[in-house]
Amino acid sequence: MDRQEEYLKLLFACELDLRAFIGSIVRGSHDGDDLFQEVALTLWKEFPRYDRARPFGAWARGIAAMKLMQRGDRVKRQPALLSPEAIDAVSRAFDRLETPVSREAQALEHCLDQLPEKSRQLLTLRYERSLSIEQIARELQATLDAVYQTLSRLRARLQDCVNRRLSSPELS
C-alpha cells in the first residue's frame, strides 16, 4: 500500500468521529465542513510525520483542535465557542471513546483480510454497495437461498474471528 492509500484508509476510518468532534465545537455545518477540509489537507501535509504507534484518530483530533484554536484567534468578531481547555477536554473524551471501537475495527479488518477473495466480494456487494439479496443473486448468478446462507455463514465466521482476536491477550 502506498502512502496516499494508507492516508486515505486511515482518514476514512476516522472521518465520522473527526466530523463529530469538529461538529461538537463549531456552529453550523458549513463551518464544520470547511474546517474538516482544512484539517484533512493539513493531515495530508503532515502525514510523513505521523507516528504510527499512535492512533490516527487521536492525531487527527489534535490537529483539528489546533485548527479550532487558530480559527478562534483569527475570528475576533465571532467569539470562540469553547476555550482551549474545553477543546482539549472534548478531545480527551473522544480518545476514551475511540479505543474499544478501534480494537474492534482492527480485529474486523484482520478477519476480513483472512477471507477468500470471493467472500470479500460478496460482503462488498452487500455492505459497501448496499445491494439487495436479489440484486446480488442476479449479479453472481446464484440462488437467493445460496446468497442468504453464504452471508449468514460469513457473518458468523467474522463474529467468531473478531471475538477470538479481542479475547486474545497477546493481541490486546
PDB file of C-alpha atoms in Angstrom:
ATOM      1  CA  MET A   1       0.000   0.000   0.000  1.00  0.00           C
ATOM      2  CA  ASP A   2       1.449   3.352  -0.967  1.00  0.00           C
ATOM      3  CA  ARG A   3       1.480   6.435   1.248  1.00  0.00           C
ATOM      4  CA  GLN A   4      -1.617   8.019  -0.285  1.00  0.00           C
ATOM      5  CA  GLU A   5      -3.656   4.817   0.039  1.00  0.00           C
ATOM      6  CA  GLU A   6      -2.602   4.438   3.668  1.00  0.00           C
ATOM      7  CA  TYR A   7      -3.550   8.049   4.414  1.00  0.00           C
ATOM      8  CA  LEU A   8      -6.956   7.754   2.751  1.00  0.00           C
ATOM      9  CA  LYS A   9      -7.705   4.468   4.518  1.00  0.00           C
ATOM     10  CA  LEU A  10      -6.871   5.997   7.908  1.00  0.00           C
ATOM     11  CA  LEU A  11      -8.780   9.219   7.182  1.00  0.00           C
ATOM     12  CA  PHE A  12     -11.905   7.390   6.004  1.00  0.00           C
ATOM     13  CA  ALA A  13     -11.785   5.147   9.082  1.00  0.00           C
ATOM     14  CA  CYS A  14     -11.933   8.128  11.439  1.00  0.00           C
ATOM     15  CA  GLU A  15     -13.886  10.602   9.279  1.00  0.00           C
ATOM     16  CA  LEU A  16     -17.197  10.294  11.147  1.00  0.00           C
ATOM     17  CA  ASP A  17     -15.525  10.652  14.549  1.00  0.00           C
ATOM     18  CA  LEU A  18     -13.461  13.606  13.322  1.00  0.00           C
ATOM     19  CA  ARG A  19     -16.550  15.320  11.882  1.00  0.00           C
ATOM     20  CA  ALA A  20     -18.405  14.651  15.160  1.00  0.00           C
ATOM     21  CA  PHE A  21     -15.514  16.172  17.129  1.00  0.00           C
ATOM     22  CA  ILE A  22     -15.470  19.269  14.916  1.00  0.00           C
ATOM     23  CA  GLY A  23     -19.266  19.499  14.939  1.00  0.00           C
ATOM     24  CA  SER A  24     -19.355  19.356  18.729  1.00  0.00           C
ATOM     25  CA  ILE A  25     -17.380  22.597  18.814  1.00  0.00           C
ATOM     26  CA  VAL A  26     -18.156  24.527  15.614  1.00  0.00           C
ATOM     27  CA  ARG A  27     -21.507  26.174  14.897  1.00  0.00           C
ATOM     28  CA  GLY A  28     -23.031  25.471  11.507  1.00  0.00           C
ATOM     29  CA  SER A  29     -22.466  22.605   9.122  1.00  0.00           C
ATOM     30  CA  HIS A  30     -20.755  24.812   6.519  1.00  0.00           C
ATOM     31  CA  ASP A  31     -18.155  25.971   9.033  1.00  0.00           C
ATOM     32  CA  GLY A  32     -17.687  22.369  10.167  1.00  0.00           C
ATOM     33  CA  ASP A  33     -17.251  21.165   6.574  1.00  0.00           C
ATOM     34  CA  ASP A  34     -14.766  23.949   5.839  1.00  0.00           C
ATOM     35  CA  LEU A  35     -12.764  23.104   8.931  1.00  0.00           C
ATOM     36  CA  PHE A  36     -12.843  19.384   8.120  1.00  0.00           C
ATOM     37  CA  GLN A  37     -11.403  20.132   4.656  1.00  0.00           C
ATOM     38  CA  GLU A  38      -8.717  22.322   6.205  1.00  0.00           C
ATOM     39  CA  VAL A  39      -7.842  19.601   8.729  1.00  0.00           C
ATOM     40  CA  ALA A  40      -7.760  16.888   6.035  1.00  0.00           C
ATOM     41  CA  LEU A  41      -5.342  18.986   3.971  1.00  0.00           C
ATOM     42  CA  THR A  42      -3.116  19.605   6.993  1.00  0.00           C
ATOM     43  CA  LEU A  43      -3.197  15.902   7.882  1.00  0.00           C
ATOM     44  CA  TRP A  44      -2.014  15.044   4.361  1.00  0.00           C
ATOM     45  CA  LYS A  45       0.802  17.620   4.521  1.00  0.00           C
ATOM     46  CA  GLU A  46       1.864  16.367   7.958  1.00  0.00           C
ATOM     47  CA  PHE A  47       1.319  12.662   7.214  1.00  0.00           C
ATOM     48  CA  PRO A  48       5.059  11.922   6.778  1.00  0.00           C
ATOM     49  CA  ARG A  49       5.466  12.969  10.442  1.00  0.00           C
ATOM     50  CA  TYR A  50       2.596  10.792  11.702  1.00  0.00           C
ATOM     51  CA  ASP A  51       3.749   8.348  14.405  1.00  0.00           C
ATOM     52  CA  ARG A  52       2.120   5.026  13.520  1.00  0.00           C
ATOM     53  CA  ALA A  53       2.382   3.894  17.146  1.00  0.00           C
ATOM     54  CA  ARG A  54      -0.307   6.465  17.969  1.00  0.00           C
ATOM     55  CA  PRO A  55      -3.961   6.087  16.904  1.00  0.00           C
ATOM     56  CA  PHE A  56      -4.609   8.112  13.754  1.00  0.00           C
ATOM     57  CA  GLY A  57      -7.930   9.434  15.097  1.00  0.00           C
ATOM     58  CA  ALA A  58      -6.268  10.937  18.167  1.00  0.00           C
ATOM     59  CA  TRP A  59      -3.576  12.542  15.992  1.00  0.00           C
ATOM     60  CA  ALA A  60      -6.236  13.926  13.630  1.00  0.00           C
ATOM     61  CA  ARG A  61      -8.250  15.364  16.526  1.00  0.00           C
ATOM     62  CA  GLY A  62      -5.107  17.003  17.887  1.00  0.00           C
ATOM     63  CA  ILE A  63      -4.586  18.774  14.577  1.00  0.00           C
ATOM     64  CA  ALA A  64      -8.294  19.677  14.437  1.00  0.00           C
ATOM     65  CA  ALA A  65      -8.034  21.122  17.964  1.00  0.00           C
ATOM     66  CA  MET A  66      -5.062  23.268  16.896  1.00  0.00           C
ATOM     67  CA  LYS A  67      -7.019  24.482  13.858  1.00  0.00           C
ATOM     68  CA  LEU A  68     -10.019  25.263  16.068  1.00  0.00           C
ATOM     69  CA  MET A  69      -7.859  27.330  18.419  1.00  0.00           C
ATOM     70  CA  GLN A  70      -6.183  29.135  15.483  1.00  0.00           C
ATOM     71  CA  ARG A  71      -9.586  29.833  13.961  1.00  0.00           C
ATOM     72  CA  GLY A  72     -10.797  31.287  17.265  1.00  0.00           C
ATOM     73  CA  ASP A  73      -7.776  33.603  17.315  1.00  0.00           C
ATOM     74  CA  ARG A  74      -8.408  34.747  13.718  1.00  0.00           C
ATOM     75  CA  VAL A  75     -12.109  35.415  14.047  1.00  0.00           C
ATOM     76  CA  LYS A  76     -12.250  38.026  16.807  1.00  0.00           C
ATOM     77  CA  ARG A  77     -15.716  39.332  15.883  1.00  0.00           C
ATOM     78  CA  GLN A  78     -17.215  35.881  16.435  1.00  0.00           C
ATOM     79  CA  PRO A  79     -16.481  34.624  19.945  1.00  0.00           C
ATOM     80  CA  ALA A  80     -14.947  31.188  20.252  1.00  0.00           C
ATOM     81  CA  LEU A  81     -17.445  28.593  21.384  1.00  0.00           C
ATOM     82  CA  LEU A  82     -15.026  26.874  23.716  1.00  0.00           C
ATOM     83  CA  SER A  83     -11.801  27.728  25.450  1.00  0.00           C
ATOM     84  CA  PRO A  84      -8.625  25.813  24.516  1.00  0.00           C
ATOM     85  CA  GLU A  85      -9.031  23.839  27.758  1.00  0.00           C
ATOM     86  CA  ALA A  86     -12.584  22.857  26.835  1.00  0.00           C
ATOM     87  CA  ILE A  87     -11.486  21.816  23.330  1.00  0.00           C
ATOM     88  CA  ASP A  88      -8.792  19.663  24.939  1.00  0.00           C
ATOM     89  CA  ALA A  89     -11.369  18.091  27.274  1.00  0.00           C
ATOM     90  CA  VAL A  90     -13.642  17.249  24.326  1.00  0.00           C
ATOM     91  CA  SER A  91     -10.656  15.719  22.514  1.00  0.00           C
ATOM     92  CA  ARG A  92      -9.795  13.560  25.547  1.00  0.00           C
ATOM     93  CA  ALA A  93     -13.421  12.391  25.742  1.00  0.00           C
ATOM     94  CA  PHE A  94     -13.248  11.306  22.098  1.00  0.00           C
ATOM     95  CA  ASP A  95      -9.960   9.491  22.835  1.00  0.00           C
ATOM     96  CA  ARG A  96     -11.686   7.444  25.535  1.00  0.00           C
ATOM     97  CA  LEU A  97     -14.483   6.560  23.122  1.00  0.00           C
ATOM     98  CA  GLU A  98     -12.117   5.620  20.305  1.00  0.00           C
ATOM     99  CA  THR A  99     -10.098   2.825  21.881  1.00  0.00           C
ATOM    100  CA  PRO A 100     -12.674  -0.007  22.048  1.00  0.00           C
ATOM    101  CA  VAL A 101     -14.094   0.805  18.619  1.00  0.00           C
ATOM    102  CA  SER A 102     -10.585   0.928  17.192  1.00  0.00           C
ATOM    103  CA  ARG A 103      -9.738  -2.506  18.567  1.00  0.00           C
ATOM    104  CA  GLU A 104     -12.943  -3.946  17.154  1.00  0.00           C
ATOM    105  CA  ALA A 105     -12.390  -2.280  13.785  1.00  0.00           C
ATOM    106  CA  GLN A 106      -8.806  -3.550  13.648  1.00  0.00           C
ATOM    107  CA  ALA A 107      -9.937  -7.057  14.547  1.00  0.00           C
ATOM    108  CA  LEU A 108     -12.640  -6.974  11.883  1.00  0.00           C
ATOM    109  CA  GLU A 109     -10.183  -5.685   9.297  1.00  0.00           C
ATOM    110  CA  HIS A 110      -7.780  -8.519  10.136  1.00  0.00           C
ATOM    111  CA  CYS A 111     -10.576 -11.088   9.895  1.00  0.00           C
ATOM    112  CA  LEU A 112     -11.781  -9.692   6.571  1.00  0.00           C
ATOM    113  CA  ASP A 113      -8.232  -9.933   5.221  1.00  0.00           C
ATOM    114  CA  GLN A 114      -8.238 -13.652   6.065  1.00  0.00           C
ATOM    115  CA  LEU A 115     -11.304 -14.348   3.905  1.00  0.00           C
ATOM    116  CA  PRO A 116     -11.037 -15.621   0.341  1.00  0.00           C
ATOM    117  CA  GLU A 117     -11.494 -13.002  -2.385  1.00  0.00           C
ATOM    118  CA  LYS A 118     -14.888 -14.397  -3.391  1.00  0.00           C
ATOM    119  CA  SER A 119     -16.200 -13.980   0.171  1.00  0.00           C
ATOM    120  CA  ARG A 120     -14.903 -10.411   0.396  1.00  0.00           C
ATOM    121  CA  GLN A 121     -16.569  -9.667  -2.952  1.00  0.00           C
ATOM    122  CA  LEU A 122     -19.920 -10.888  -1.616  1.00  0.00           C
ATOM    123  CA  LEU A 123     -19.576  -8.764   1.536  1.00  0.00           C
ATOM    124  CA  THR A 124     -18.635  -5.738  -0.589  1.00  0.00           C
ATOM    125  CA  LEU A 125     -21.739  -6.154  -2.731  1.00  0.00           C
ATOM    126  CA  ARG A 126     -23.963  -6.359   0.346  1.00  0.00           C
ATOM    127  CA  TYR A 127     -22.424  -3.866   2.766  1.00  0.00           C
ATOM    128  CA  GLU A 128     -20.416  -1.379   0.713  1.00  0.00           C
ATOM    129  CA  ARG A 129     -22.567  -1.227  -2.408  1.00  0.00           C
ATOM    130  CA  SER A 130     -25.758  -1.885  -0.372  1.00  0.00           C
ATOM    131  CA  LEU A 131     -27.197  -4.264  -2.964  1.00  0.00           C
ATOM    132  CA  SER A 132     -30.267  -6.283  -2.050  1.00  0.00           C
ATOM    133  CA  ILE A 133     -30.041 -10.066  -1.777  1.00  0.00           C
ATOM    134  CA  GLU A 134     -31.986 -10.282  -5.045  1.00  0.00           C
ATOM    135  CA  GLN A 135     -29.518  -7.982  -6.840  1.00  0.00           C
ATOM    136  CA  ILE A 136     -26.563  -9.957  -5.502  1.00  0.00           C
ATOM    137  CA  ALA A 137     -28.125 -13.244  -6.595  1.00  0.00           C
ATOM    138  CA  ARG A 138     -28.635 -11.862 -10.106  1.00  0.00           C
ATOM    139  CA  GLU A 139     -25.112 -10.416 -10.295  1.00  0.00           C
ATOM    140  CA  LEU A 140     -23.468 -13.615  -9.043  1.00  0.00           C
ATOM    141  CA  GLN A 141     -25.912 -15.893 -10.870  1.00  0.00           C
ATOM    142  CA  ALA A 142     -26.772 -17.667  -7.630  1.00  0.00           C
ATOM    143  CA  THR A 143     -29.997 -18.597  -5.892  1.00  0.00           C
ATOM    144  CA  LEU A 144     -31.453 -16.383  -3.175  1.00  0.00           C
ATOM    145  CA  ASP A 145     -31.059 -19.216  -0.685  1.00  0.00           C
ATOM    146  CA  ALA A 146     -27.372 -19.615  -1.561  1.00  0.00           C
ATOM    147  CA  VAL A 147     -26.733 -15.895  -1.045  1.00  0.00           C
ATOM    148  CA  TYR A 148     -28.615 -15.854   2.292  1.00  0.00           C
ATOM    149  CA  GLN A 149     -26.783 -18.977   3.511  1.00  0.00           C
ATOM    150  CA  THR A 150     -23.358 -17.718   2.442  1.00  0.00           C
ATOM    151  CA  LEU A 151     -23.868 -14.299   4.049  1.00  0.00           C
ATOM    152  CA  SER A 152     -25.111 -15.926   7.244  1.00  0.00           C
ATOM    153  CA  ARG A 153     -22.055 -18.184   7.408  1.00  0.00           C
ATOM    154  CA  LEU A 154     -19.701 -15.300   6.644  1.00  0.00           C
ATOM    155  CA  ARG A 155     -21.220 -13.143   9.395  1.00  0.00           C
ATOM    156  CA  ALA A 156     -20.890 -15.997  11.904  1.00  0.00           C
ATOM    157  CA  ARG A 157     -17.308 -16.664  10.789  1.00  0.00           C
ATOM    158  CA  LEU A 158     -16.390 -12.984  11.111  1.00  0.00           C
ATOM    159  CA  GLN A 159     -18.049 -12.709  14.522  1.00  0.00           C
ATOM    160  CA  ASP A 160     -16.111 -15.734  15.802  1.00  0.00           C
ATOM    161  CA  CYS A 161     -12.858 -14.394  14.392  1.00  0.00           C
ATOM    162  CA  VAL A 162     -13.371 -10.915  15.890  1.00  0.00           C
ATOM    163  CA  ASN A 163     -14.317 -12.380  19.281  1.00  0.00           C
ATOM    164  CA  ARG A 164     -11.180 -14.571  19.274  1.00  0.00           C
ATOM    165  CA  ARG A 165      -8.971 -11.610  18.367  1.00  0.00           C
ATOM    166  CA  LEU A 166     -10.490  -9.382  21.047  1.00  0.00           C
ATOM    167  CA  SER A 167     -10.184 -12.035  23.757  1.00  0.00           C
ATOM    168  CA  SER A 168      -6.600 -12.930  22.889  1.00  0.00           C
ATOM    169  CA  PRO A 169      -4.269 -11.290  25.483  1.00  0.00           C
ATOM    170  CA  GLU A 170      -1.297 -11.043  23.113  1.00  0.00           C
ATOM    171  CA  LEU A 171      -3.399  -9.027  20.659  1.00  0.00           C
ATOM    172  CA  SER A 172      -4.729  -6.532  23.204  1.00  0.00           C
TER     173      SER A 172
END
